[in-house]
Coordinates of C-alpha atoms and ligand atoms in Angstrom, one line a residue:
M623 CA 0.0 0.0 0.0
I624 CA 0.8 3.7 -0.3
T625 CA 1.5 4.4 3.4
K626 CA 5.3 3.9 3.3
G627 CA 5.5 1.0 5.7
Y628 CA 2.5 2.2 7.7
D629 CA -0.3 0.1 6.4
I630 CA -2.1 -0.4 9.7
S631 CA -5.4 -1.6 8.1
S632 CA -4.8 -5.2 9.0
L633 CA -3.3 -4.8 12.4
T634 CA -4.9 -6.9 15.2
K635 CA -6.3 -5.3 18.4
K636 CA -3.1 -6.3 20.2
E637 CA -0.9 -4.7 17.5
L638 CA -2.9 -1.5 17.4
K639 CA -2.6 -1.3 21.2
A640 CA 1.2 -1.8 21.0
L641 CA 1.5 0.9 18.3
I642 CA -0.5 3.4 20.4
E643 CA 1.6 2.6 23.5
K644 CA 4.8 3.0 21.6
N645 CA 3.8 6.5 20.5
I646 CA 2.0 7.8 23.6
H647 CA 4.5 10.4 24.6
A648 CA 6.0 11.5 21.3
T649 CA 4.6 10.4 18.0
D650 CA 7.1 8.8 15.6
E651 CA 7.9 11.3 12.9
K652 CA 7.7 8.6 10.3
L653 CA 4.1 7.8 11.3
L654 CA 3.1 11.5 11.0
E655 CA 4.9 11.6 7.6
A656 CA 2.9 8.5 6.4
A657 CA -0.3 10.2 7.6
R658 CA 0.6 13.4 5.7
Y659 CA 1.5 11.5 2.6
T660 CA -1.8 9.5 2.7
R661 CA -3.8 12.8 3.0
E662 CA -1.8 14.3 0.2
L663 CA -2.5 11.4 -2.1
A664 CA -6.2 11.8 -1.4
Y665 CA -6.7 15.6 -1.3
G666 CA -3.4 17.3 -2.0
K667 CA -2.5 20.2 0.3
K668 CA -6.1 21.4 0.5
V669 CA -7.7 22.3 3.8
F670 CA -11.5 22.6 3.5
F671 CA -13.4 25.4 5.3
R672 CA -16.8 24.7 7.0
G673 CA -18.8 27.5 8.5
L674 CA -20.1 26.5 11.9
I675 CA -23.5 27.9 13.1
E676 CA -24.2 26.9 16.7
F677 CA -27.9 27.6 16.5
S678 CA -29.2 26.5 19.9
N679 CA -27.6 25.6 23.2
Y680 CA -30.7 24.0 24.7
C681 CA -30.3 20.3 25.2
K682 CA -32.5 17.5 26.5
N683 CA -29.5 15.4 27.1
D684 CA -27.2 15.3 30.1
C685 CA -23.9 14.0 28.8
Y686 CA -21.6 14.2 31.9
Y687 CA -18.8 15.9 30.1
C688 CA -20.7 18.6 28.3
G689 CA -21.0 22.3 29.4
I690 CA -24.5 22.7 27.9
R691 CA -26.0 19.6 29.3
K692 CA -29.6 20.1 30.5
S693 CA -28.8 20.0 34.2
N694 CA -26.3 22.9 34.0
R695 CA -28.4 25.7 35.4
N696 CA -25.7 28.3 34.9
V697 CA -25.9 28.4 31.1
H698 CA -27.5 31.4 29.5
R699 CA -29.7 29.5 27.0
Y700 CA -30.3 30.9 23.5
R701 CA -32.0 29.9 20.3
L702 CA -31.4 31.4 16.8
T703 CA -34.4 32.1 14.6
K704 CA -34.7 31.1 11.0
E705 CA -33.7 34.6 10.0
D706 CA -30.7 34.6 12.3
I707 CA -29.5 31.3 10.8
L708 CA -30.0 32.6 7.3
N709 CA -28.1 35.7 8.1
C710 CA -25.2 33.6 9.3
C711 CA -25.3 31.7 6.1
M712 CA -25.4 34.9 4.1
T713 CA -22.3 36.3 5.9
G714 CA -20.5 33.0 5.4
H715 CA -21.5 32.8 1.8
E716 CA -20.2 36.3 1.1
L717 CA -16.9 35.3 2.8
G718 CA -16.7 32.4 0.4
F719 CA -17.9 29.5 2.6
R720 CA -19.7 26.7 0.7
T721 CA -20.5 24.4 3.6
F722 CA -22.7 25.4 6.5
V723 CA -22.7 23.2 9.6
L724 CA -25.8 23.6 11.7
Q725 CA -25.0 22.4 15.2
S726 CA -27.1 22.5 18.4
G727 CA -27.9 20.6 21.5
E728 CA -30.8 18.1 21.2
D729 CA -33.5 20.8 21.2
L730 CA -37.0 19.7 20.4
Y731 CA -38.1 23.3 19.8
Y732 CA -36.7 22.8 16.3
T733 CA -39.4 20.5 14.9
D734 CA -39.0 18.6 11.7
D735 CA -41.2 21.1 9.9
F736 CA -38.9 24.0 11.1
M737 CA -35.8 22.1 9.9
L738 CA -37.3 21.2 6.5
D739 CA -38.3 24.8 5.9
L740 CA -34.9 25.9 6.9
I741 CA -33.1 23.4 4.8
H742 CA -35.2 24.3 1.7
E743 CA -34.6 28.0 2.3
I744 CA -30.8 27.6 2.6
K745 CA -30.7 25.4 -0.5
N746 CA -32.9 28.0 -2.4
R747 CA -30.7 30.9 -1.5
F748 CA -27.3 29.1 -1.6
P749 CA -27.7 26.3 -4.1
D750 CA -24.0 25.9 -4.5
S751 CA -23.5 25.1 -0.8
A752 CA -23.6 21.9 1.2
I753 CA -25.6 21.6 4.5
T754 CA -24.2 19.6 7.3
L755 CA -26.5 18.9 10.3
S756 CA -25.2 18.1 13.8
M757 CA -28.2 18.0 16.1
G758 CA -27.9 14.6 17.8
E759 CA -30.0 11.4 17.7
K760 CA -33.3 11.6 15.8
S761 CA -35.6 9.0 14.4
D762 CA -34.7 7.4 11.0
E763 CA -37.9 9.1 9.7
S764 CA -36.6 12.5 10.6
Y765 CA -33.2 11.8 9.2
K766 CA -34.8 10.7 5.9
K767 CA -36.9 13.8 5.7
Y768 CA -33.8 16.0 6.3
F769 CA -31.9 14.2 3.5
Q770 CA -34.8 14.4 1.1
A771 CA -35.1 18.2 1.8
G772 CA -31.5 18.6 0.7
A773 CA -29.2 18.2 3.8
D774 CA -26.0 16.6 2.5
R775 CA -24.0 15.5 5.6
Y776 CA -24.6 14.6 9.3
L777 CA -22.1 14.8 12.1
L778 CA -22.8 12.5 15.1
R779 CA -19.7 11.6 17.1
H780 CA -19.8 8.1 18.6
E781 CA -17.8 9.5 21.6
T782 CA -16.5 6.1 22.5
A783 CA -17.1 2.7 21.0
T784 CA -16.8 0.8 24.2
E785 CA -20.3 0.3 25.8
A786 CA -19.0 0.2 29.4
H787 CA -17.1 3.4 28.8
Y788 CA -20.0 5.1 27.0
N789 CA -22.1 4.3 30.1
K790 CA -19.5 6.2 32.3
L791 CA -19.8 9.3 30.2
H792 CA -23.6 9.3 29.7
P793 CA -26.7 8.8 31.8
E794 CA -28.8 5.6 31.6
N795 CA -31.1 6.8 28.9
M796 CA -28.3 7.2 26.4
R797 CA -27.0 4.0 24.9
F798 CA -24.1 3.3 22.6
S799 CA -26.3 0.8 20.7
N800 CA -28.6 3.7 19.8
R801 CA -25.7 5.9 18.7
K802 CA -24.3 3.1 16.6
K803 CA -27.7 2.4 15.0
A804 CA -28.2 6.1 14.2
L805 CA -24.8 6.2 12.5
Y806 CA -25.5 3.2 10.3
S807 CA -29.0 4.6 9.5
L808 CA -27.5 7.9 8.4
K809 CA -25.1 6.2 6.1
E810 CA -27.8 3.9 4.7
I811 CA -30.0 7.0 4.0
G812 CA -27.3 8.5 1.9
F813 CA -25.7 11.2 4.1
Q814 CA -22.0 11.8 4.1
V815 CA -21.6 10.8 7.8
G816 CA -19.2 12.0 10.5
A817 CA -18.4 10.0 13.5
G818 CA -15.7 10.7 16.1
F819 CA -14.5 10.6 19.6
M820 CA -12.9 12.6 22.5
V821 CA -9.4 11.8 23.4
N822 CA -8.4 11.2 27.0
S823 CA -12.0 11.5 28.2
P824 CA -12.5 10.4 31.8
Y825 CA -11.9 6.6 32.4
Q826 CA -10.5 6.2 28.8
T827 CA -7.9 3.5 28.4
T828 CA -5.8 2.4 25.4
D829 CA -8.1 -0.5 24.8
H830 CA -11.0 1.9 24.4
L831 CA -9.0 3.9 21.8
V832 CA -8.3 0.7 20.0
N833 CA -12.0 0.0 20.0
D834 CA -12.6 3.5 18.6
L835 CA -10.2 2.8 15.7
L836 CA -11.7 -0.6 14.9
F837 CA -15.3 0.8 15.1
L838 CA -14.3 3.6 12.6
K839 CA -12.7 1.0 10.3
E840 CA -16.0 -1.0 10.4
L841 CA -18.3 2.0 9.9
E842 CA -16.1 3.8 7.3
P843 CA -17.5 7.2 7.9
H844 CA -16.8 10.0 5.5
M845 CA -15.7 12.4 8.3
V846 CA -14.1 11.9 11.6
G847 CA -14.1 14.5 14.4
I848 CA -11.3 13.9 16.9
G849 CA -10.7 16.3 19.7
P850 CA -9.3 16.3 23.2
F851 CA -11.6 16.1 26.2
I852 CA -11.5 19.4 28.0
P853 CA -13.2 19.8 31.4
H854 CA -16.0 22.3 31.9
H855 CA -16.3 23.8 35.4
D856 CA -20.0 23.2 35.7
T857 CA -19.9 19.4 35.1
I858 CA -19.0 16.4 37.3
F859 CA -15.8 16.1 35.3
A860 CA -14.7 19.7 36.3
N861 CA -11.5 18.4 38.0
E862 CA -10.5 15.9 35.3
K863 CA -7.5 16.5 33.2
S864 CA -7.6 17.8 29.6
G865 CA -6.6 15.5 26.8
T866 CA -3.1 15.9 25.5
V867 CA -2.1 17.3 22.1
D868 CA 0.3 14.3 21.5
M869 CA -2.5 11.7 22.0
T870 CA -5.0 13.6 19.9
V871 CA -2.5 14.1 17.1
L872 CA -1.6 10.4 17.2
M873 CA -5.3 9.5 16.9
V874 CA -5.7 11.9 13.9
A875 CA -2.7 10.2 12.2
L876 CA -3.9 6.7 12.9
V877 CA -7.4 7.5 11.6
R878 CA -5.9 9.1 8.5
L879 CA -4.0 5.9 7.9
L880 CA -7.0 3.7 8.5
L881 CA -9.4 5.9 6.4
P882 CA -7.3 7.6 3.7
Q883 CA -10.2 9.5 2.1
A884 CA -11.8 10.8 5.4
L885 CA -12.4 14.4 6.0
I886 CA -10.8 15.1 9.4
P887 CA -11.0 18.5 11.1
A888 CA -8.2 20.1 13.0
T889 CA -10.7 20.8 15.9
T890 CA -11.3 24.0 17.9
A891 CA -10.7 21.8 21.0
L892 CA -7.2 21.0 19.8
G893 CA -6.6 24.7 19.2
T894 CA -7.8 25.4 22.7
I895 CA -5.4 23.1 24.6
D896 CA -2.4 24.3 22.5
P897 CA -1.9 27.5 20.6
F898 CA -0.5 25.5 17.6
G899 CA -2.8 22.5 18.2
R900 CA -4.7 22.9 14.9
E901 CA -1.4 23.2 13.0
R902 CA -0.2 20.0 14.6
G903 CA -3.5 18.4 13.6
L904 CA -3.0 19.4 10.0
Q905 CA 0.6 18.1 10.1
A906 CA -0.8 14.7 11.3
G907 CA -3.3 14.4 8.4
A908 CA -6.3 16.6 9.2
N909 CA -7.7 18.5 6.3
V910 CA -10.7 20.5 7.5
V911 CA -11.2 23.6 9.7
M912 CA -14.6 24.8 11.0
P913 CA -14.5 28.5 11.8
N914 CA -17.4 29.9 13.7
L915 CA -20.2 31.8 11.9
S916 CA -22.5 32.1 14.9
P917 CA -23.3 35.7 16.0
T918 CA -20.6 36.9 18.4
S919 CA -23.3 37.8 20.9
V920 CA -24.1 34.1 21.5
R921 CA -20.7 32.4 21.1
E922 CA -19.8 32.5 24.8
N923 CA -22.9 30.7 25.6
Y924 CA -22.1 27.7 23.4
S925 CA -19.6 26.7 26.0
L926 CA -19.0 22.9 25.8
Y927 CA -15.7 23.1 27.7
D928 CA -13.6 25.8 29.4
N929 CA -11.5 28.4 27.6
K930 CA -12.8 27.7 24.1
I931 CA -10.9 29.9 21.6
C932 CA -12.2 32.3 19.0
T933 CA -15.4 33.2 20.9
G934 CA -14.9 37.0 20.4
D935 CA -13.9 37.0 16.7
E936 CA -16.1 38.1 13.9
A937 CA -16.5 35.6 11.1
A938 CA -14.3 37.6 8.7
E939 CA -11.5 37.8 11.3
C940 CA -11.7 34.1 11.9
K941 CA -11.5 33.4 8.2
E942 CA -8.4 35.6 7.8
C943 CA -6.7 34.3 10.9
I944 CA -7.2 30.6 10.1
S945 CA -6.4 31.0 6.4
G946 CA -3.0 32.6 7.4
R947 CA -2.3 29.8 9.8
I948 CA -3.0 27.2 7.1
R949 CA -0.7 28.9 4.6
N950 CA 2.0 29.3 7.2
A951 CA 1.8 25.6 8.0
G952 CA 2.4 24.8 4.3
F953 CA -1.2 24.0 3.2
E954 CA -3.8 25.6 0.9
P955 CA -7.1 27.0 2.2
D956 CA -9.9 25.7 0.0
F957 CA -13.4 27.2 0.0
S958 CA -15.1 24.7 -2.3
R959 CA -17.9 22.4 -0.9
G960 CA -15.2 19.9 -0.2
D961 CA -17.2 16.7 -0.6
Y962 CA -15.9 13.3 0.2
E963 CA -13.9 11.9 -2.7
K964 CA -14.2 8.2 -3.3
Ligands
SAM1030 N1 -25.9 17.6 20.2 C1 -25.1 17.2 19.1 C2 -24.5 15.9 19.4 O1 -24.5 15.5 20.6 O2 -23.9 15.3 18.5 C3 -24.1 18.2 18.7 C4 -23.5 19.1 19.7 S1 -22.3 18.3 20.8 C5 -22.0 19.6 22.0 C6 -20.9 18.3 19.8 C7 -19.7 17.6 20.4 O3 -19.0 18.3 21.4 C8 -19.9 16.2 21.0 O4 -20.0 15.2 20.1 C9 -18.7 16.1 22.0 O5 -17.7 15.2 21.4 C10 -18.1 17.5 22.0 N2 -17.9 17.9 23.4 C11 -18.9 18.1 24.4 N3 -18.3 18.4 25.6 C12 -17.0 18.3 25.4 C13 -15.8 18.5 26.2 N4 -16.0 18.8 27.5 N5 -14.6 18.4 25.7 C14 -14.4 18.2 24.4 N6 -15.4 18.0 23.5 C15 -16.7 18.0 24.0
FES1031 FE1 -26.4 17.9 24.6 FE2 -24.0 18.4 25.1 S1 -25.4 17.3 26.4 S2 -25.1 19.0 23.4

């Protein structure tokens, strides 16, 4: 294969574990090089831009790690209207963005009818742009309706592929089996699907990470979001340690090697734990960035973890800042839709 001695696709559980353990503290430069090379064969030096619109921080779920979980009474809750969301898309479109990622907590205020109307309107006004949804678990019926209305992609991180670990991060009414079923349904329906996980989340072991890699290999998602866990002061994990850049970057590289065509973001969480975290993600095979298009007035309130970066910057500033960083790191900002290439 093309990965210069780093074909990890047929490694056993035990071998993957050994590979992770060998690279825990400092990733072998050859492995990073193989990941970069793999990405380059698939997408060249392009780094795709996605405009993120965090349209509601209400959530009916209570994920233990998440700052906007329903039982956090200290969150100032907000919802964007249809017009607010369309204005974010308009600003983004004028800046050159051709993918809009609509993300929220699981907020039942946004009915299927609301979402269908919104999707139609975005597609009418911006027919050259892709719509990515990231609003949690829904029925297959709802997913189908969103897809038929024109939504192109769906992000739903699996968070951890080990059931016992999933149960330590979520309350009883949330089940890994449901998450897995939703991901397979989304794929079956025709979405470009994004899975993903947090690195160094509480109770996570190397075996769990191996399971994450094997789950991704089996699911073959089009996109994979990998970010470090970062504590939020109003959660039960407030005193847990943040994930490390080294471990996150290692996971990005391994996922790139396992899924050469995947679209992998250099996440905001990675940029939060290290000023050059996103650059390090790109150097390990990531090829997507997701600058924020949400109104600056609500950004602070979409606080999943502490010290999130870029909450005060206007969309145009973010675009310029991230484009400059991408160029400095030796890559090319790309504003096309950036679909998955088979
Ligand atoms: N409600 C949707 C969902 O659950 O997929 C989308 C919003 S949810 C806040 C988006 C992602 O934020 C989650 O998939 C999770 O991985 C990440 N996240 C939440 N809390 C986090 C934390 N404390 N540290 C790092 N990432 C976190
Ligand atoms: Fe719902 Fe985090 S608990 S978005």
